[in-house]
PDB file of C-alpha atoms in Angstrom:
ATOM      1  CA  MET P 293     102.820 192.255 203.280  1.00 48.00           C
ATOM      2  CA  GLN P 294     102.970 190.605 199.912  1.00 49.00           C
ATOM      3  CA  PRO P 295     100.839 191.853 197.377  1.00 51.00           C
ATOM      4  CA  ALA P 296      97.855 189.729 196.490  1.00 49.00           C
ATOM      5  CA  ASP P 297      98.350 187.366 193.626  1.00 48.00           C
ATOM      6  CA  LYS P 298      96.385 188.839 190.760  1.00 47.00           C
ATOM      7  CA  THR P 299      96.539 185.744 188.730  1.00 47.00           C
ATOM      8  CA  THR P 300      92.935 184.377 188.075  1.00 49.00           C
ATOM      9  CA  THR P 301      91.953 180.812 187.876  1.00 49.00           C
ATOM     10  CA  PRO P 302      89.189 179.716 185.591  1.00 49.00           C
ATOM     11  CA  SER P 303      85.921 179.005 187.134  1.00 49.00           C
ATOM     12  CA  PRO P 304      85.039 175.122 187.388  1.00 47.00           C
ATOM     13  CA  THR P 305      81.842 175.944 185.406  1.00 47.00           C
ATOM     14  CA  GLU P 306      83.610 177.995 182.680  1.00 50.00           C
ATOM     15  CA  GLU P 307      84.299 176.010 179.505  1.00 52.00           C
ATOM     16  CA  GLU P 308      87.777 175.686 178.267  1.00 56.00           C
ATOM     17  CA  PRO P 309      88.313 177.176 174.741  1.00 58.00           C
ATOM     18  CA  LEU P 310      88.286 174.986 171.893  1.00 55.00           C
ATOM     19  CA  PRO P 311      91.649 173.766 170.591  1.00 57.00           C
ATOM     20  CA  SER P 312      92.626 174.989 167.122  1.00 54.00           C
ATOM     21  CA  PHE P 313      91.413 173.042 164.055  1.00 50.00           C
ATOM     22  CA  SER P 314      95.089 171.930 163.335  1.00 48.00           C
ATOM     23  CA  VAL P 315      95.503 170.626 166.913  1.00 54.00           C
ATOM     24  CA  GLN P 316      92.366 168.647 166.776  1.00 55.00           C
ATOM     25  CA  MET P 317      93.083 167.208 163.497  1.00 51.00           C
ATOM     26  CA  SER P 318      96.705 166.304 164.595  1.00 51.00           C
ATOM     27  CA  GLU P 319      95.167 164.531 167.598  1.00 55.00           C
ATOM     28  CA  GLN P 320      92.711 162.665 165.374  1.00 52.00           C
ATOM     29  CA  LEU P 321      95.287 161.500 162.887  1.00 49.00           C
ATOM     30  CA  GLY P 322      98.240 161.005 165.163  1.00 52.00           C
ATOM     31  CA  GLY P 323     100.096 163.951 163.271  1.00 52.00           C
ATOM     32  CA  VAL P 324     102.314 163.370 160.211  1.00 55.00           C
ATOM     33  CA  ARG P 325     104.468 160.862 162.081  1.00 63.00           C
ATOM     34  CA  GLY P 326     101.488 158.689 163.019  1.00 64.00           C
ATOM     35  CA  LEU P 327     100.223 158.681 159.406  1.00 65.00           C
ATOM     36  CA  ILE P 328     103.526 157.583 158.177  1.00 71.00           C
ATOM     37  CA  GLU P 329     104.243 155.043 160.798  1.00 72.00           C
ATOM     38  CA  SER P 330     100.953 153.331 160.370  1.00 72.00           C
ATOM     39  CA  SER P 331     101.225 153.109 156.612  1.00 77.00           C
ATOM     40  CA  ILE P 332     104.892 152.075 156.425  1.00 82.00           C
ATOM     41  CA  PRO P 333     104.420 148.194 157.134  1.00 84.00           C
ATOM     42  CA  ILE P 334     101.650 147.604 154.512  1.00 84.00           C
ATOM     43  CA  THR P 335     103.383 149.951 151.980  1.00 85.00           C
ATOM     44  CA  LEU P 336     106.716 147.961 152.426  1.00 87.00           C
ATOM     45  CA  PHE P 337     104.847 144.692 152.018  1.00 87.00           C
ATOM     46  CA  ILE P 338     103.182 145.912 148.685  1.00 86.00           C
ATOM     47  CA  VAL P 339     106.504 147.000 147.424  1.00 88.00           C
ATOM     48  CA  VAL P 340     108.715 144.136 148.528  1.00 88.00           C
ATOM     49  CA  ASN P 341     106.065 141.499 147.491  1.00 85.00           C
ATOM     50  CA  PHE P 342     105.735 143.088 143.985  1.00 84.00           C
ATOM     51  CA  LEU P 343     109.518 142.867 143.421  1.00 87.00           C
ATOM     52  CA  GLY P 344     109.775 139.288 144.783  1.00 82.00           C
ATOM     53  CA  ASP P 345     106.956 138.147 142.838  1.00 76.00           C
ATOM     54  CA  ARG P 346     107.871 139.753 139.526  1.00 75.00           C
ATOM     55  CA  PHE P 347     111.610 139.072 139.547  1.00 69.00           C
ATOM     56  CA  GLU P 348     111.492 135.780 141.498  1.00 72.00           C
ATOM     57  CA  TRP P 349     113.941 137.118 144.116  1.00 75.00           C
ATOM     58  CA  TRP P 350     112.088 135.982 147.254  1.00 76.00           C
ATOM     59  CA  SER P 351     109.156 134.103 148.376  1.00 80.00           C
ATOM     60  CA  LEU P 352     105.919 135.556 149.890  1.00 84.00           C
ATOM     61  CA  ARG P 353     107.018 134.555 153.376  1.00 85.00           C
ATOM     62  CA  THR P 354     110.082 136.797 153.125  1.00 89.00           C
ATOM     63  CA  SER P 355     107.864 139.716 152.098  1.00 87.00           C
ATOM     64  CA  LEU P 356     105.668 139.059 155.144  1.00 88.00           C
ATOM     65  CA  ILE P 357     108.622 138.818 157.590  1.00 90.00           C
ATOM     66  CA  ILE P 358     110.086 142.075 156.280  1.00 89.00           C
ATOM     67  CA  ALA P 359     106.755 143.868 156.688  1.00 87.00           C
ATOM     68  CA  VAL P 360     106.113 142.556 160.212  1.00 87.00           C
ATOM     69  CA  GLY P 361     109.765 143.212 161.079  1.00 88.00           C
ATOM     70  CA  ALA P 362     109.206 146.870 160.277  1.00 86.00           C
ATOM     71  CA  ALA P 363     106.169 147.269 162.220  1.00 84.00           C
ATOM     72  CA  LEU P 364     107.658 145.702 165.334  1.00 87.00           C
ATOM     73  CA  SER P 365     110.790 147.853 164.843  1.00 87.00           C
ATOM     74  CA  MET P 366     108.880 151.094 165.006  1.00 82.00           C
ATOM     75  CA  ALA P 367     106.919 149.865 167.956  1.00 82.00           C
ATOM     76  CA  ALA P 368     110.100 149.027 169.742  1.00 86.00           C
ATOM     77  CA  TYR P 369     111.751 152.450 169.004  1.00 82.00           C
ATOM     78  CA  ARG P 370     108.743 154.291 170.388  1.00 79.00           C
ATOM     79  CA  LEU P 371     108.886 152.160 173.466  1.00 82.00           C
ATOM     80  CA  SER P 372     112.589 152.867 173.937  1.00 85.00           C
ATOM     81  CA  ARG P 373     111.875 156.567 173.857  1.00 80.00           C
ATOM     82  CA  ARG P 374     108.834 156.315 176.170  1.00 79.00           C
ATOM     83  CA  GLU P 375     106.609 157.776 173.345  1.00 70.00           C
ATOM     84  CA  PRO P 376     102.982 157.118 172.595  1.00 66.00           C
ATOM     85  CA  THR P 377     102.705 153.791 170.731  1.00 64.00           C
ATOM     86  CA  ARG P 378      99.060 153.765 169.783  1.00 64.00           C
ATOM     87  CA  HIS P 379      99.649 153.981 166.132  1.00 62.00           C
ATOM     88  CA  ALA P 380     102.764 151.799 166.001  1.00 64.00           C
ATOM     89  CA  PHE P 381     100.868 148.916 167.836  1.00 69.00           C
ATOM     90  CA  ASN P 382      97.929 149.328 165.566  1.00 66.00           C
ATOM     91  CA  GLY P 383     100.137 148.776 162.678  1.00 66.00           C
ATOM     92  CA  VAL P 384     101.785 145.777 164.320  1.00 76.00           C
ATOM     93  CA  PHE P 385      98.398 144.303 165.195  1.00 78.00           C
ATOM     94  CA  GLY P 386      96.880 144.697 161.868  1.00 75.00           C
ATOM     95  CA  ILE P 387      99.808 143.683 159.704  1.00 82.00           C
ATOM     96  CA  ALA P 388     100.575 140.517 162.097  1.00 85.00           C
ATOM     97  CA  ILE P 389      97.129 138.972 161.710  1.00 89.00           C
ATOM     98  CA  GLY P 390      97.117 139.455 157.921  1.00 88.00           C
ATOM     99  CA  ALA P 391     100.567 138.085 157.502  1.00 88.00           C
ATOM    100  CA  TYR P 392      99.561 135.075 159.504  1.00 89.00           C
ATOM    101  CA  ILE P 393      96.602 134.382 157.244  1.00 91.00           C
ATOM    102  CA  ALA P 394      98.625 134.970 154.127  1.00 89.00           C
ATOM    103  CA  TRP P 395     101.392 132.769 155.436  1.00 89.00           C
ATOM    104  CA  LYS P 396      99.037 129.956 156.009  1.00 89.00           C
ATOM    105  CA  SER P 397      97.215 130.211 152.694  1.00 88.00           C
ATOM    106  CA  GLY P 398     100.166 131.247 150.487  1.00 87.00           C
ATOM    107  CA  ASP P 399      98.101 133.991 148.799  1.00 88.00           C
ATOM    108  CA  ALA P 400      99.354 137.595 149.236  1.00 87.00           C
ATOM    109  CA  LYS P 401      95.804 138.936 149.015  1.00 91.00           C
ATOM    110  CA  ASP P 402      94.827 137.354 152.228  1.00 91.00           C
ATOM    111  CA  ILE P 403      97.062 139.837 154.056  1.00 90.00           C
ATOM    112  CA  TYR P 404      94.242 142.415 153.474  1.00 92.00           C
ATOM    113  CA  LEU P 405      91.450 140.318 154.894  1.00 93.00           C
ATOM    114  CA  PRO P 406      91.561 141.710 158.465  1.00 90.00           C
ATOM    115  CA  GLY P 407      91.202 145.209 157.122  1.00 90.00           C
ATOM    116  CA  MET P 408      88.292 144.214 154.975  1.00 94.00           C
ATOM    117  CA  PHE P 409      86.360 142.616 157.944  1.00 94.00           C
ATOM    118  CA  LEU P 410      87.306 145.620 160.002  1.00 91.00           C
ATOM    119  CA  SER P 411      85.693 147.852 157.469  1.00 93.00           C
ATOM    120  CA  ALA P 412      82.548 145.714 157.300  1.00 96.00           C
ATOM    121  CA  GLY P 413      82.335 146.002 161.163  1.00 95.00           C
ATOM    122  CA  TYR P 414      82.602 149.718 160.837  1.00 94.00           C
ATOM    123  CA  VAL P 415      79.742 149.900 158.379  1.00 97.00           C
ATOM    124  CA  LEU P 416      77.465 147.831 160.386  1.00 97.00           C
ATOM    125  CA  GLY P 417      78.410 149.565 163.707  1.00 96.00           C
ATOM    126  CA  MET P 418      77.840 153.028 162.319  1.00 96.00           C
ATOM    127  CA  LEU P 419      74.552 152.275 160.671  1.00 97.00           C
ATOM    128  CA  GLY P 420      73.366 150.402 163.807  1.00 97.00           C
ATOM    129  CA  SER P 421      74.394 153.263 165.977  1.00 95.00           C
ATOM    130  CA  VAL P 422      72.336 155.690 163.750  1.00 96.00           C
ATOM    131  CA  ALA P 423      69.250 153.409 164.085  1.00 96.00           C
ATOM    132  CA  PHE P 424      69.605 153.559 167.903  1.00 94.00           C
ATOM    133  CA  GLY P 425      69.930 157.217 168.013  1.00 92.00           C
ATOM    134  CA  ARG P 426      73.594 157.117 169.301  1.00 93.00           C
ATOM    135  CA  PRO P 427      75.665 158.044 166.237  1.00 95.00           C
ATOM    136  CA  LEU P 428      78.910 156.441 166.573  1.00 93.00           C
ATOM    137  CA  VAL P 429      80.960 159.318 165.148  1.00 93.00           C
ATOM    138  CA  GLY P 430      79.623 161.541 167.805  1.00 91.00           C
ATOM    139  CA  TRP P 431      80.683 159.288 170.624  1.00 89.00           C
ATOM    140  CA  LEU P 432      84.240 158.878 169.021  1.00 86.00           C
ATOM    141  CA  TRP P 433      84.677 162.669 168.611  1.00 86.00           C
ATOM    142  CA  SER P 434      83.566 163.002 172.390  1.00 86.00           C
ATOM    143  CA  ILE P 435      86.103 160.530 173.525  1.00 80.00           C
ATOM    144  CA  MET P 436      89.022 161.497 171.249  1.00 77.00           C
ATOM    145  CA  LEU P 437      88.646 165.311 171.011  1.00 77.00           C
ATOM    146  CA  ASP P 438      86.104 166.553 173.577  1.00 78.00           C
ATOM    147  CA  LYS P 439      87.400 164.852 176.903  1.00 76.00           C
ATOM    148  CA  GLY P 440      84.354 162.608 177.159  1.00 77.00           C
ATOM    149  CA  ALA P 441      81.809 165.436 177.421  1.00 81.00           C
ATOM    150  CA  THR P 442      78.130 164.652 176.535  1.00 84.00           C
ATOM    151  CA  ARG P 443      77.294 167.977 174.938  1.00 85.00           C
ATOM    152  CA  TRP P 444      77.429 166.427 171.449  1.00 87.00           C
ATOM    153  CA  TYR P 445      74.233 164.481 172.472  1.00 89.00           C
ATOM    154  CA  ASP P 446      72.677 167.300 174.504  1.00 88.00           C
ATOM    155  CA  ASN P 447      73.014 169.763 171.670  1.00 89.00           C
ATOM    156  CA  ILE P 448      70.407 168.942 169.101  1.00 92.00           C
ATOM    157  CA  ARG P 449      72.305 170.549 166.245  1.00 92.00           C
ATOM    158  CA  LEU P 450      75.382 168.509 167.086  1.00 92.00           C
ATOM    159  CA  ARG P 451      73.599 165.377 167.437  1.00 94.00           C
ATOM    160  CA  ARG P 452      71.860 165.828 164.117  1.00 94.00           C
ATOM    161  CA  ALA P 453      75.246 166.728 162.438  1.00 95.00           C
ATOM    162  CA  PHE P 454      76.953 163.733 163.823  1.00 96.00           C
ATOM    163  CA  THR P 455      73.970 161.552 162.762  1.00 96.00           C
ATOM    164  CA  TRP P 456      74.447 162.437 159.001  1.00 96.00           C
ATOM    165  CA  LEU P 457      78.248 162.382 159.476  1.00 96.00           C
ATOM    166  CA  THR P 458      78.112 158.773 160.677  1.00 97.00           C
ATOM    167  CA  VAL P 459      76.024 157.869 157.613  1.00 97.00           C
ATOM    168  CA  VAL P 460      78.626 159.452 155.276  1.00 97.00           C
ATOM    169  CA  TRP P 461      81.437 157.642 157.147  1.00 96.00           C
ATOM    170  CA  ALA P 462      79.511 154.374 156.684  1.00 97.00           C
ATOM    171  CA  ALA P 463      78.945 155.177 152.948  1.00 97.00           C
ATOM    172  CA  VAL P 464      82.707 155.721 152.412  1.00 96.00           C
ATOM    173  CA  TYR P 465      83.763 152.581 154.286  1.00 96.00           C
ATOM    174  CA  ALA P 466      81.009 150.609 152.270  1.00 97.00           C
ATOM    175  CA  ALA P 467      82.435 151.855 149.063  1.00 96.00           C
ATOM    176  CA  LYS P 468      85.995 151.000 150.212  1.00 95.00           C
ATOM    177  CA  LEU P 469      84.902 147.605 151.193  1.00 96.00           C
ATOM    178  CA  GLY P 470      83.163 146.988 147.824  1.00 96.00           C
ATOM    179  CA  VAL P 471      86.195 147.970 145.781  1.00 96.00           C
ATOM    180  CA  GLN P 472      88.600 145.656 147.856  1.00 95.00           C
ATOM    181  CA  VAL P 473      86.080 142.615 147.779  1.00 95.00           C
ATOM    182  CA  LEU P 474      85.907 143.015 143.909  1.00 95.00           C
ATOM    183  CA  LEU P 475      89.686 143.045 143.528  1.00 93.00           C
ATOM    184  CA  TYR P 476      89.911 140.220 146.143  1.00 93.00           C
ATOM    185  CA  LEU P 477      87.640 137.797 144.040  1.00 93.00           C
ATOM    186  CA  ASP P 478      89.379 138.809 140.898  1.00 89.00           C
ATOM    187  CA  THR P 479      91.624 135.883 139.551  1.00 84.00           C
ATOM    188  CA  ALA P 480      93.739 138.065 137.382  1.00 83.00           C
ATOM    189  CA  GLU P 481      97.464 137.627 137.852  1.00 79.00           C
ATOM    190  CA  ASN P 482      98.002 141.194 139.066  1.00 81.00           C
ATOM    191  CA  ALA P 483      94.954 141.361 141.325  1.00 84.00           C
ATOM    192  CA  ASP P 484      97.107 141.057 144.568  1.00 85.00           C
ATOM    193  CA  ASP P 485      99.004 144.298 143.371  1.00 86.00           C
ATOM    194  CA  LEU P 486      95.892 146.102 142.442  1.00 89.00           C
ATOM    195  CA  LEU P 487      94.424 145.332 145.908  1.00 91.00           C
ATOM    196  CA  GLY P 488      97.502 146.624 147.547  1.00 88.00           C
ATOM    197  CA  VAL P 489      97.243 149.875 145.671  1.00 88.00           C
ATOM    198  CA  ALA P 490      93.501 150.265 146.530  1.00 91.00           C
ATOM    199  CA  ARG P 491      94.375 149.500 150.193  1.00 89.00           C
ATOM    200  CA  LEU P 492      96.658 152.477 150.146  1.00 87.00           C
ATOM    201  CA  ALA P 493      94.598 154.866 148.090  1.00 89.00           C
ATOM    202  CA  LEU P 494      91.490 154.053 150.060  1.00 90.00           C
ATOM    203  CA  GLY P 495      93.190 154.143 153.425  1.00 85.00           C
ATOM    204  CA  TRP P 496      94.455 157.361 154.836  1.00 82.00           C
ATOM    205  CA  PRO P 497      93.212 159.876 152.187  1.00 87.00           C
ATOM    206  CA  PRO P 498      89.425 159.336 152.765  1.00 91.00           C
ATOM    207  CA  TYR P 499      89.929 158.947 156.470  1.00 87.00           C
ATOM    208  CA  ALA P 500      91.816 162.218 156.701  1.00 86.00           C
ATOM    209  CA  LEU P 501      89.115 164.052 154.580  1.00 92.00           C
ATOM    210  CA  LEU P 502      86.248 162.584 156.710  1.00 93.00           C
ATOM    211  CA  ALA P 503      88.186 163.504 159.875  1.00 89.00           C
ATOM    212  CA  ALA P 504      88.597 166.957 158.769  1.00 90.00           C
ATOM    213  CA  LEU P 505      84.931 167.329 157.847  1.00 93.00           C
ATOM    214  CA  THR P 506      83.875 166.092 161.126  1.00 93.00           C
ATOM    215  CA  VAL P 507      86.155 168.298 163.065  1.00 89.00           C
ATOM    216  CA  TRP P 508      85.118 171.349 161.023  1.00 92.00           C
ATOM    217  CA  GLN P 509      81.357 170.744 161.328  1.00 93.00           C
ATOM    218  CA  ALA P 510      81.530 170.180 165.094  1.00 91.00           C
ATOM    219  CA  ARG P 511      83.694 173.354 165.795  1.00 89.00           C
ATOM    220  CA  ARG P 512      81.329 175.326 163.441  1.00 91.00           C
ATOM    221  CA  ILE P 513      78.351 174.337 165.607  1.00 90.00           C
ATOM    222  CA  LEU P 514      79.900 174.862 168.790  1.00 87.00           C
ATOM    223  CA  ARG P 515      81.247 178.337 168.011  1.00 87.00           C
ATOM    224  CA  SER P 516      77.790 179.400 166.810  1.00 83.00           C
ATOM    225  CA  ASP P 517      76.033 178.709 170.103  1.00 67.00           C
ATOM    226  CA  PRO P 518      78.877 178.008 172.777  1.00 53.00           C
ATOM    227  CA  ALA P 519      76.736 179.303 175.678  1.00 50.00           C
ATOM    228  CA  GLU P 520      73.271 177.705 175.264  1.00 46.00           C
ATOM    229  CA  PRO P 521      73.152 174.036 174.258  1.00 46.00           C
ATOM    230  CA  GLU P 522      69.918 172.986 172.650  1.00 45.00           C
ATOM    231  CA  TYR P 523      68.734 170.161 174.833  1.00 44.00           C
ATOM    232  CA  ARG P 524      66.702 167.088 173.716  1.00 46.00           C
ATOM    233  CA  ALA P 525      63.242 168.134 172.544  1.00 46.00           C
ATOM    234  CA  ALA P 526      61.611 165.400 174.432  1.00 46.00           C
ATOM    235  CA  GLU P 527      62.884 166.734 177.687  1.00 48.00           C
ATOM    236  CA  PRO P 528      59.809 168.218 179.525  1.00 50.00           C
ATOM    237  CA  LYS P 529      59.726 171.834 179.958  1.00 50.00           C
ATOM    238  CA  PRO P 530      58.991 173.572 183.331  1.00 51.00           C
ATOM    239  CA  ALA P 531      55.455 174.993 183.820  1.00 47.00           C
TER     240      ALA P 531
END
């Protein structure tokens, strides 16, 4: 007779341990590589367009072609290696639409218009989700980091935390949008360069800080009461 296998399998009702903070942050941000790849096309455009404009080496269209070409090259490289392409295609999609608008208008500032409209959509969506009692940040956290679980809403502390976190995210995006709109409307000669710098400075750094705050707050609450979630107060209690 063979000895019985002593390996125990976790019960279906047993909750899996939370991934480490660094793992959750890496999944949220796409890792260092994801951050770099998503920033390369717009950074390349800012630098190349600045040089071409100041020294009259090439036109705006050349700068746009270089930026879009870089985004497409990174996406193709990931596809050839059968690697995840989410961040690469996000960069392609964003830079391509902005490049098309700037190409048609001949104004370098127009390449940032899609990002500005997207920020406005984020602000409205987040504030609207709070008004309806379904904070958007909680739903996104569940989809991206909690395998679609609903405990973020069943747990009162988590739901309240995600409510104020959603408001914070909306406020940061509103401030980012306000700065970009002011620079976009500015008629100064170097306004497009300043708008590009603001696009970089107000892009990944605030997003990384907000993501870190969100992950830390959710993990802190889940570790403080992992066994007994606080269900909705409106739920009727048994007699």
